Structures are given as structure tokens and as C-alpha cells.
Amino acid sequence: MSLPTVETALALMLDHVRPLPSEAVPLAQADGRRLAQPVTATRDQPPFHASAMDGWAVRDTDVRQAATLAIVGESAAGRRADAGLAPGETVRIFTGAPLPDGADRVVIQEEATRDGSILTCGAQGAAPRHVRPRGCDFREGEVLVTAGQQLNPWRLALAASAGAGVLTCGGRPRVAILATGDELVEPGEPAGPDQIYNSAAPALAAFTARHAGEGVRLATAGDSRAAIVAAVADAPFDLLVTIGGASVGDHDLVKPALKDLGATLHVEGVAMRPGKPVWFAVLPDGRPVLGLPGNPASALVCAELFLAPILARLQGADWDDRFETAVLTAGLPANGPRDHYIRAHAVAGPDGRRRVTPFANQDASLVTVMAAANALIRRPPHAPAASSGDVVGVLGPTL
């Protein structure tokens, strides 16, 4: 059977993922969420001409030459001067404070001398005006954060500066994570001589949280078709992610168990490595199921390529190609017939270009390599051998 490419498989998956209803989210709780409605400025920022320095608000025409001015008040942040400036007058002003009417320049305090109610300053001429004009940050009606963008502290600050206390975000997906296999034991529990610790499930729960989902781990199901059906049947979720049991061995029972629940398979493998066994199905009620390989590195690579876009779609956002380019620091052999995603470490070079170094051992079971990686090199099918200095496609550093 010919396997679809990563791009084709992802398109098939996203065709069967429906966005969740949007919801109102308090600004302080919106970090990481996907915005469903844009944030639009309701007024100019700043809403007045503001001082950029501590000093003295003056009329430019009064200080083109050395001048002596009468001090008539003070303007502080949140409390402007009581009256505007007449010719020959000045007010003490502080950073961020509104300029009084008539003022169009600030003389910084180091360039003026006060004697009682009199201020003396030298000629300002071509000196900076130290004024932040009204609307210099943004204007009323301007779209500040667009729908679909993932919120972060910087975008939240922008929304807050526009006065938005509540944001309309895509619904937070509830992601049920089911790890399978008799060999798995939970971290912190005693492990038998033939068991390994379950590392993929907690990693995927954290990955889900970073993409604004709520990861709920189901009890680990052993190599039992009935146990898998029981674990899934009554679980509340918007997306089910399974780990392991996705290949074709006698103990790979996840897909048969999901078929018992009426799931329809749309992807039954992808032309990639690691991650060839990844699969995707839809339950009779429309909820999607993403099946990931059991090896932790394979599961996490597939999470970057498939789980992240599915979580974005559930929140009503489009998904853009995140691959950029970097310069190899070591050679790579010719690639085979499948996409190869190589764990690597990327850094910024002194010339501003990114350099990427592949790890020598790409065994999909090596968690140490995945933990040390911050990027994935993409090698297209049948790519020729690459040398140090060649440019390659890279995802990251985001891992």
C-alpha cells in the first residue's frame, strides 16, 4: 500500500477536524490560547501627546534660543497640568505625563536650571523634542492582534494596552491521552525487569498544554483489546491521542479496538521516519483520534507535525508551514524513499544565520537525543547526500 506524504496525511486529518465553539477568556488566563476574534483599538495609544523624559514642558518657539521661563505648574502621569501654556511659561513634567495644551517640546531636566519659580535653559535648536505623539503606538480602529494568532505575553500586553479585559478565544481542546502496552509502568512506581517507564504520555500532556489544550491522561491500557475499548468508551474528550499499539504485530490492538467503537480510519500510516505507523481516525460522533507510535522520539516528532496543527484547528486557527532554513555543520547521507526528520541542535551563527548540527544516533527510542534536540532537519525523499555548509529545511528551534 502506498503511504501518503506528511503534507497529504495532514491535509486528510485537518479535513476531519471541526473547530470547537469559541469562549470568553479573561485576559490574565489567555496566555497560549488562540484568538477567535481580533483585538481592535478603541482609542489612540497614547491617547495624548506624552513626555518621553523627565523635564520641562515648553513651547518650541520659546526655547529656540536661550530662554528664561515662568514655572506655572506640574504634569505627572495620570494627572495633567491644570492649564495650558501661555508664551514664556513652562510646567514641570515627568515621563509618560500628558503635555499641557500649547506645549510641543520637553527640555530634559539636565539641560535646565530652576531658581524658585523661574527656569533658565539653553537654546534647544535641533535637540530632540522628547515627545511621544498621540497615537504613535497605534490608532483607534487598528487591528492589533488578529484572529487565529496564539497569545503570548507580548500580545497580551498589546491587548491590555487597548483596554481589552476579556478576549474571545477558540475553545480549549480536551485531549485524552492513552498509552498502551504491558511493558509500561508509571514514573515513580516500581518497574519490573522487563518493563520501561512511560515517558511519552507525560511528554504529550505537556506538549498539549503548550498548545493551549487540556491533556487528560487515561489509565494505561495493557495489550488487551477489551481494556482499550473500556478506557476510551466513556472518556470525555475532544481529541483522543493514543500511544503505541499502532503497527501490525500481534500486540498492536489499538486500531482494532477503535474499530470496535465504530471509528473510521482515514490515515493508516505516513511515508516518514520516524513515525511511519502514525494513523488517524474519526469516531461515529465526529471526534478525531490521532494514533502515535510508541517510541517516545517518534511520538514527539509526530506531535510536532500532526498534533500541533490539529490542536490549532480545534481552536479555529489555520496552520502555517513552520519550516525555515539553516546551514548544516556536518554531512548527511543520501535519503531513502520517505521523509526523514532528523533530531538536531540549532544555534544562531555570528553572521545571523542559523547553524544546525544533526545528532549521530537517530534511534527512535533514545529519549536523551530528543531531550538534547531543539530542531528537526527535514530530508525529502531521495535527497542526495548533503555536506557541511549546505542549506537544509529545519523546524525549530521550537522543540
Tab-separated table of C-alpha atoms in Angstrom:
chain	number	residue	atom	x	y	z
A	1	MET	CA	0.000	0.000	0.000
A	2	SER	CA	1.352	3.414	-0.969
A	3	LEU	CA	1.596	5.677	2.054
A	4	PRO	CA	0.661	9.365	1.902
A	5	THR	CA	3.260	12.078	2.371
A	6	VAL	CA	3.305	14.151	5.549
A	7	GLU	CA	1.554	17.012	3.749
A	8	THR	CA	-1.146	14.771	2.282
A	9	ALA	CA	-1.717	12.970	5.578
A	10	LEU	CA	-2.016	16.250	7.496
A	11	ALA	CA	-4.487	17.624	4.950
A	12	LEU	CA	-6.608	14.476	5.326
A	13	MET	CA	-6.553	14.833	9.087
A	14	LEU	CA	-7.458	18.512	9.127
A	15	ASP	CA	-10.339	17.902	6.720
A	16	HIS	CA	-11.996	15.897	9.515
A	17	VAL	CA	-11.293	18.274	12.423
A	18	ARG	CA	-14.003	20.778	13.311
A	19	PRO	CA	-13.271	23.853	15.438
A	20	LEU	CA	-14.732	23.964	18.924
A	21	PRO	CA	-17.079	26.805	19.930
A	22	SER	CA	-15.243	29.960	20.971
A	23	GLU	CA	-15.423	31.281	24.515
A	24	ALA	CA	-14.732	34.439	26.511
A	25	VAL	CA	-11.442	34.234	28.408
A	26	PRO	CA	-10.203	36.778	30.981
A	27	LEU	CA	-7.015	38.441	29.795
A	28	ALA	CA	-4.984	37.043	32.702
A	29	GLN	CA	-5.950	33.475	31.737
A	30	ALA	CA	-5.456	33.750	27.972
A	31	ASP	CA	-1.737	33.034	27.639
A	32	GLY	CA	-1.214	30.364	24.975
A	33	ARG	CA	-4.811	30.448	23.736
A	34	ARG	CA	-5.766	31.013	20.098
A	35	LEU	CA	-7.631	34.241	19.475
A	36	ALA	CA	-11.036	33.726	17.811
A	37	GLN	CA	-11.928	37.397	17.338
A	38	PRO	CA	-9.402	40.144	16.633
A	39	VAL	CA	-8.432	42.766	19.166
A	40	THR	CA	-9.147	46.237	17.741
A	41	ALA	CA	-8.032	49.521	19.231
A	42	THR	CA	-10.884	51.569	20.646
A	43	ARG	CA	-8.749	54.697	21.014
A	44	ASP	CA	-5.303	56.058	20.161
A	45	GLN	CA	-2.291	54.963	22.181
A	46	PRO	CA	-1.023	57.064	23.770
A	47	PRO	CA	-4.324	58.976	23.904
A	48	PHE	CA	-2.458	62.284	24.263
A	49	HIS	CA	0.911	63.815	23.418
A	50	ALA	CA	3.158	62.444	26.158
A	51	SER	CA	6.545	63.304	27.564
A	52	ALA	CA	9.303	60.793	26.844
A	53	MET	CA	11.570	62.190	29.586
A	54	ASP	CA	11.564	63.909	32.957
A	55	GLY	CA	11.993	67.632	32.413
A	56	TRP	CA	10.064	70.740	31.458
A	57	ALA	CA	7.191	71.124	29.005
A	58	VAL	CA	7.746	74.191	26.856
A	59	ARG	CA	6.660	75.907	23.665
A	60	ASP	CA	9.234	75.286	20.953
A	61	THR	CA	9.118	78.913	19.853
A	62	ASP	CA	10.147	79.978	23.382
A	63	VAL	CA	13.360	77.923	23.508
A	64	ARG	CA	14.871	78.118	20.065
A	65	GLN	CA	17.264	80.486	21.755
A	66	ALA	CA	18.331	80.551	25.416
A	67	ALA	CA	15.305	81.475	27.474
A	68	THR	CA	14.010	82.325	30.937
A	69	LEU	CA	10.545	80.919	31.601
A	70	ALA	CA	7.943	81.185	34.371
A	71	ILE	CA	7.100	77.864	36.089
A	72	VAL	CA	3.312	77.672	36.333
A	73	GLY	CA	2.510	74.072	37.283
A	74	GLU	CA	3.260	70.382	37.043
A	75	SER	CA	2.135	67.485	34.842
A	76	ALA	CA	2.530	63.915	36.107
A	77	ALA	CA	1.441	60.544	34.777
A	78	GLY	CA	-2.305	60.300	35.297
A	79	ARG	CA	-2.632	63.968	36.258
A	80	ARG	CA	-2.025	66.661	33.678
A	81	ALA	CA	-1.345	70.330	34.409
A	82	ASP	CA	-4.358	72.418	35.289
A	83	ALA	CA	-3.995	74.810	32.373
A	84	GLY	CA	-2.273	75.216	29.024
A	85	LEU	CA	0.950	77.121	28.419
A	86	ALA	CA	0.982	80.779	27.502
A	87	PRO	CA	4.087	82.177	25.793
A	88	GLY	CA	7.007	82.359	28.207
A	89	GLU	CA	5.608	79.674	30.550
A	90	THR	CA	6.672	76.118	31.438
A	91	VAL	CA	5.486	73.279	33.657
A	92	ARG	CA	7.432	70.536	35.358
A	93	ILE	CA	6.687	67.267	33.564
A	94	PHE	CA	7.509	63.603	34.138
A	95	THR	CA	7.918	60.638	31.809
A	96	GLY	CA	4.582	59.469	30.418
A	97	ALA	CA	2.689	62.578	31.543
A	98	PRO	CA	0.386	64.474	29.132
A	99	LEU	CA	1.801	67.621	27.593
A	100	PRO	CA	-0.251	70.693	28.525
A	101	ASP	CA	-2.027	72.457	25.705
A	102	GLY	CA	0.374	74.699	23.846
A	103	ALA	CA	3.486	72.666	24.702
A	104	ASP	CA	5.280	70.854	21.895
A	105	ARG	CA	8.703	70.150	23.373
A	106	VAL	CA	10.291	68.807	26.567
A	107	VAL	CA	13.553	70.205	27.829
A	108	ILE	CA	15.226	67.447	29.822
A	109	GLN	CA	15.967	68.333	33.412
A	110	GLU	CA	19.739	68.068	32.924
A	111	GLU	CA	19.622	70.978	30.432
A	112	ALA	CA	17.753	73.482	32.611
A	113	THR	CA	18.250	75.291	35.906
A	114	ARG	CA	15.453	76.164	38.322
A	115	ASP	CA	15.535	79.136	40.637
A	116	GLY	CA	12.289	79.308	42.564
A	117	SER	CA	9.529	79.880	40.027
A	118	ILE	CA	11.951	80.710	37.213
A	119	LEU	CA	13.506	78.228	34.755
A	120	THR	CA	16.546	79.005	32.659
A	121	CYS	CA	17.520	76.786	29.725
A	122	GLY	CA	19.913	76.956	26.831
A	123	ALA	CA	18.923	77.151	23.192
A	124	GLN	CA	17.325	73.867	22.103
A	125	GLY	CA	17.653	74.309	18.356
A	126	ALA	CA	17.927	70.854	16.764
A	127	ALA	CA	17.787	68.967	20.081
A	128	PRO	CA	15.263	66.120	20.273
A	129	ARG	CA	11.768	67.185	21.290
A	130	HIS	CA	11.296	64.182	23.661
A	131	VAL	CA	7.599	63.960	22.845
A	132	ARG	CA	5.617	60.815	22.093
A	133	PRO	CA	2.881	61.957	19.703
A	134	ARG	CA	-0.698	60.890	20.279
A	135	GLY	CA	-1.294	57.561	18.500
A	136	CYS	CA	2.387	56.866	17.881
A	137	ASP	CA	1.907	53.257	19.098
A	138	PHE	CA	-1.452	52.554	17.452
A	139	ARG	CA	-4.566	54.324	16.232
A	140	GLU	CA	-8.249	53.871	17.005
A	141	GLY	CA	-9.726	51.177	14.743
A	142	GLU	CA	-6.404	49.455	14.079
A	143	VAL	CA	-6.391	45.647	14.345
A	144	LEU	CA	-3.749	44.839	16.935
A	145	VAL	CA	-3.952	41.033	17.283
A	146	THR	CA	-5.558	39.010	14.507
A	147	ALA	CA	-7.876	36.030	14.836
A	148	GLY	CA	-6.000	32.747	14.870
A	149	GLN	CA	-2.846	34.095	16.479
A	150	GLN	CA	-1.583	32.309	19.555
A	151	LEU	CA	-1.464	34.646	22.511
A	152	ASN	CA	1.798	35.183	24.373
A	153	PRO	CA	2.901	37.737	26.985
A	154	TRP	CA	3.772	40.317	24.295
A	155	ARG	CA	0.431	40.040	22.509
A	156	LEU	CA	-1.383	40.057	25.830
A	157	ALA	CA	0.386	43.300	26.706
A	158	LEU	CA	-0.781	44.755	23.404
A	159	ALA	CA	-4.364	43.644	24.039
A	160	ALA	CA	-4.213	45.047	27.550
A	161	SER	CA	-2.904	48.389	26.294
A	162	ALA	CA	-6.029	48.561	24.144
A	163	GLY	CA	-8.163	48.038	27.252
A	164	ALA	CA	-9.307	44.517	26.392
A	165	GLY	CA	-10.063	42.762	29.686
A	166	VAL	CA	-11.745	39.734	28.110
A	167	LEU	CA	-10.682	38.025	24.875
A	168	THR	CA	-12.706	35.739	22.615
A	169	CYS	CA	-10.625	32.613	22.133
A	170	GLY	CA	-11.058	29.254	20.500
A	171	GLY	CA	-12.311	26.551	22.829
A	172	ARG	CA	-9.671	24.728	24.844
A	173	PRO	CA	-9.469	21.180	23.459
A	174	ARG	CA	-9.783	18.356	25.958
A	175	VAL	CA	-7.202	15.809	24.842
A	176	ALA	CA	-7.414	12.283	26.211
A	177	ILE	CA	-4.015	10.567	26.126
A	178	LEU	CA	-3.971	6.801	26.165
A	179	ALA	CA	-0.707	4.865	26.391
A	180	THR	CA	-0.846	1.142	25.720
A	181	GLY	CA	1.488	-1.768	26.376
A	182	ASP	CA	2.136	-4.345	29.091
A	183	GLU	CA	5.717	-3.125	29.274
A	184	LEU	CA	4.804	0.345	30.593
A	185	VAL	CA	4.969	1.427	34.216
A	186	GLU	CA	4.306	4.926	35.506
A	187	PRO	CA	7.262	7.083	36.580
A	188	GLY	CA	7.749	6.826	40.341
A	189	GLU	CA	6.319	3.317	40.502
A	190	PRO	CA	8.442	0.136	40.878
A	191	ALA	CA	9.464	-1.273	37.492
A	192	GLY	CA	9.891	-4.952	36.759
A	193	PRO	CA	12.952	-6.297	34.936
A	194	ASP	CA	11.077	-6.363	31.600
A	195	GLN	CA	9.288	-3.026	31.967
A	196	ILE	CA	10.087	0.538	30.949
A	197	TYR	CA	8.803	3.833	32.308
A	198	ASN	CA	6.026	5.581	30.434
A	199	SER	CA	7.793	8.718	29.159
A	200	ALA	CA	5.708	9.567	26.092
A	201	ALA	CA	2.386	10.179	27.876
A	202	PRO	CA	3.586	12.871	30.302
A	203	ALA	CA	5.571	14.486	27.482
A	204	LEU	CA	2.495	14.640	25.262
A	205	ALA	CA	0.395	16.034	28.101
A	206	ALA	CA	2.931	18.844	28.464
A	207	PHE	CA	3.042	19.325	24.685
A	208	THR	CA	-0.742	19.623	24.646
A	209	ALA	CA	-0.677	22.247	27.401
A	210	ARG	CA	1.865	24.304	25.460
A	211	HIS	CA	-0.573	24.375	22.566
A	212	ALA	CA	-3.467	25.532	24.774
A	213	GLY	CA	-5.061	22.117	25.131
A	214	GLU	CA	-6.018	20.335	28.329
A	215	GLY	CA	-4.269	16.977	28.438
A	216	VAL	CA	-6.094	14.283	30.421
A	217	ARG	CA	-4.221	11.026	30.809
A	218	LEU	CA	-6.354	7.900	30.719
A	219	ALA	CA	-5.272	4.891	32.736
A	220	THR	CA	-2.601	2.985	30.838
A	221	ALA	CA	-4.170	0.086	28.945
A	222	GLY	CA	-2.218	-3.132	28.567
A	223	ASP	CA	-2.125	-5.254	25.445
A	224	SER	CA	-5.824	-6.002	25.643
A	225	ARG	CA	-8.379	-5.001	23.030
A	226	ALA	CA	-11.178	-5.029	25.595
A	227	ALA	CA	-9.187	-2.866	28.027
A	228	ILE	CA	-8.557	-0.290	25.303
A	229	VAL	CA	-12.256	-0.173	24.397
A	230	ALA	CA	-13.193	0.216	28.073
A	231	ALA	CA	-10.667	3.026	28.604
A	232	VAL	CA	-11.990	5.036	25.660
A	233	ALA	CA	-15.711	4.304	25.580
A	234	ASP	CA	-16.899	6.695	28.282
A	235	ALA	CA	-13.973	9.134	28.399
A	236	PRO	CA	-14.868	12.811	27.789
A	237	PHE	CA	-12.590	14.378	25.173
A	238	ASP	CA	-12.471	16.480	22.018
A	239	LEU	CA	-9.443	14.609	20.679
A	240	LEU	CA	-8.096	11.182	21.561
A	241	VAL	CA	-4.350	10.593	21.257
A	242	THR	CA	-3.141	7.025	21.538
A	243	ILE	CA	0.472	5.993	22.045
A	244	GLY	CA	1.748	2.647	20.824
A	245	GLY	CA	-0.045	-0.424	19.552
A	246	ALA	CA	-0.230	1.172	16.110
A	247	SER	CA	1.815	-1.220	13.978
A	248	VAL	CA	0.879	-4.680	12.666
A	249	GLY	CA	2.141	-7.069	15.373
A	250	ASP	CA	0.057	-9.463	17.447
A	251	HIS	CA	0.038	-6.984	20.343
A	252	ASP	CA	-0.872	-3.943	18.235
A	253	LEU	CA	-4.526	-3.746	19.159
A	254	VAL	CA	-5.372	-0.053	19.256
A	255	LYS	CA	-6.789	0.295	15.753
A	256	PRO	CA	-8.898	-2.874	16.067
A	257	ALA	CA	-10.205	-1.613	19.415
A	258	LEU	CA	-11.153	1.741	17.918
A	259	LYS	CA	-12.877	-0.030	15.052
A	260	ASP	CA	-14.906	-1.865	17.698
A	261	LEU	CA	-16.113	1.591	18.762
A	262	GLY	CA	-17.119	2.418	15.187
A	263	ALA	CA	-14.103	4.540	14.219
A	264	THR	CA	-13.418	5.167	10.528
A	265	LEU	CA	-9.738	5.210	9.572
A	266	HIS	CA	-8.589	7.922	7.182
A	267	VAL	CA	-4.809	7.615	7.527
A	268	GLU	CA	-3.151	4.249	8.179
A	269	GLY	CA	0.499	5.211	8.005
A	270	VAL	CA	2.663	8.022	6.623
A	271	ALA	CA	5.717	7.952	4.376
A	272	MET	CA	8.081	9.313	7.022
A	273	ARG	CA	10.657	8.283	9.565
A	274	PRO	CA	10.456	8.167	12.431
A	275	GLY	CA	6.692	7.822	12.652
A	276	LYS	CA	5.607	5.584	9.777
A	277	PRO	CA	2.853	3.887	11.906
A	278	VAL	CA	1.073	7.176	12.706
A	279	TRP	CA	-2.648	6.953	11.924
A	280	PHE	CA	-5.834	8.990	12.143
A	281	ALA	CA	-9.492	8.054	12.567
A	282	VAL	CA	-12.848	9.628	13.365
A	283	LEU	CA	-15.347	8.205	15.853
A	284	PRO	CA	-19.043	7.975	14.900
A	285	ASP	CA	-19.784	11.215	16.802
A	286	GLY	CA	-17.138	13.096	14.787
A	287	ARG	CA	-14.406	13.232	17.406
A	288	PRO	CA	-10.933	12.710	15.924
A	289	VAL	CA	-8.367	10.133	17.017
A	290	LEU	CA	-4.631	10.537	16.399
A	291	GLY	CA	-2.587	7.385	16.800
A	292	LEU	CA	1.089	7.924	17.571
A	293	PRO	CA	3.933	5.393	17.626
A	294	GLY	CA	5.072	4.014	20.962
A	295	ASN	CA	8.712	5.084	20.762
A	296	PRO	CA	8.949	8.450	22.559
A	297	ALA	CA	11.027	10.177	19.873
A	298	SER	CA	8.655	9.015	17.136
A	299	ALA	CA	5.661	10.148	19.184
A	300	LEU	CA	7.111	13.603	19.794
A	301	VAL	CA	8.214	14.107	16.188
A	302	CYS	CA	4.691	13.205	15.074
A	303	ALA	CA	3.278	15.545	17.721
A	304	GLU	CA	5.194	18.433	16.171
A	305	LEU	CA	3.992	17.555	12.682
A	306	PHE	CA	0.397	16.433	13.345
A	307	LEU	CA	-0.798	17.051	16.898
A	308	ALA	CA	0.110	20.758	16.950
A	309	PRO	CA	-1.818	21.520	13.718
A	310	ILE	CA	-4.833	19.501	14.906
A	311	LEU	CA	-4.901	21.423	18.196
A	312	ALA	CA	-4.714	24.688	16.270
A	313	ARG	CA	-7.616	23.643	14.010
A	314	LEU	CA	-9.722	22.653	17.036
A	315	GLN	CA	-9.212	26.230	18.236
A	316	GLY	CA	-10.278	27.671	14.888
A	317	ALA	CA	-6.807	28.616	13.652
A	318	ASP	CA	-5.072	27.861	10.374
A	319	TRP	CA	-1.700	26.168	10.425
A	320	ASP	CA	1.283	27.575	8.545
A	321	ASP	CA	4.377	25.740	7.368
A	322	ARG	CA	6.917	26.395	10.147
A	323	PHE	CA	9.984	25.115	8.319
A	324	GLU	CA	12.786	27.583	7.664
A	325	THR	CA	16.372	27.081	6.537
A	326	ALA	CA	19.683	26.564	8.308
A	327	VAL	CA	23.254	25.710	7.382
A	328	LEU	CA	24.497	22.201	8.112
A	329	THR	CA	27.610	21.823	10.239
A	330	ALA	CA	28.061	18.129	9.397
A	331	GLY	CA	27.375	15.953	6.399
A	332	LEU	CA	24.331	13.724	5.943
A	333	PRO	CA	23.989	10.600	3.780
A	334	ALA	CA	21.565	10.311	0.874
A	335	ASN	CA	17.995	9.763	1.992
A	336	GLY	CA	15.655	6.895	1.156
A	337	PRO	CA	12.074	6.978	-0.161
A	338	ARG	CA	10.464	8.562	2.926
A	339	ASP	CA	10.683	11.988	4.559
A	340	HIS	CA	13.292	11.804	7.298
A	341	TYR	CA	13.062	14.085	10.330
A	342	ILE	CA	16.448	14.234	11.991
A	343	ARG	CA	16.827	15.403	15.572
A	344	ALA	CA	19.362	18.216	15.701
A	345	HIS	CA	20.589	21.235	17.603
A	346	ALA	CA	20.321	24.689	16.028
A	347	VAL	CA	22.118	27.882	17.037
A	348	ALA	CA	22.457	31.369	15.581
A	349	GLY	CA	25.818	31.914	13.908
A	350	PRO	CA	27.886	35.108	14.186
A	351	ASP	CA	26.562	36.207	10.787
A	352	GLY	CA	22.968	35.866	11.970
A	353	ARG	CA	22.332	32.667	10.000
A	354	ARG	CA	21.299	29.555	11.854
A	355	ARG	CA	23.618	26.570	12.042
A	356	VAL	CA	22.215	23.114	12.651
A	357	THR	CA	24.071	20.010	13.832
A	358	PRO	CA	22.413	16.584	13.468
A	359	PHE	CA	22.864	14.048	16.219
A	360	ALA	CA	24.767	10.977	15.103
A	361	ASN	CA	22.382	8.427	16.606
A	362	GLN	CA	18.784	8.799	15.402
A	363	ASP	CA	17.335	5.661	17.042
A	364	ALA	CA	13.674	6.450	17.761
A	365	SER	CA	13.875	5.021	21.294
A	366	LEU	CA	16.550	7.437	22.513
A	367	VAL	CA	14.946	9.977	24.828
A	368	THR	CA	18.345	11.518	25.609
A	369	VAL	CA	18.715	12.613	21.990
A	370	MET	CA	15.217	14.067	21.896
A	371	ALA	CA	15.857	15.975	25.121
A	372	ALA	CA	19.074	17.453	23.710
A	373	ALA	CA	17.457	18.442	20.399
A	374	ASN	CA	15.810	21.775	19.718
A	375	ALA	CA	15.210	21.336	15.993
A	376	LEU	CA	14.267	18.829	13.317
A	377	ILE	CA	16.058	18.665	9.981
A	378	ARG	CA	13.759	17.628	7.156
A	379	ARG	CA	15.287	15.430	4.463
A	380	PRO	CA	12.919	14.981	1.495
A	381	PRO	CA	12.564	11.583	-0.172
A	382	HIS	CA	15.596	10.577	-2.243
A	383	ALA	CA	17.522	13.701	-1.187
A	384	PRO	CA	21.180	13.376	-2.236
A	385	ALA	CA	23.984	13.352	0.292
A	386	ALA	CA	24.490	16.737	1.956
A	387	SER	CA	27.772	18.300	3.040
A	388	SER	CA	28.722	20.706	5.789
A	389	GLY	CA	27.752	24.185	4.588
A	390	ASP	CA	24.684	23.028	2.640
A	391	VAL	CA	21.312	24.628	3.382
A	392	VAL	CA	18.553	22.348	4.709
A	393	GLY	CA	14.970	22.736	5.852
A	394	VAL	CA	14.623	22.967	9.633
A	395	LEU	CA	11.776	23.081	12.111
A	396	GLY	CA	12.908	24.955	15.197
A	397	PRO	CA	14.416	25.920	17.441
A	398	THR	CA	10.954	25.436	18.908
A	399	LEU	CA	11.176	21.957	20.390
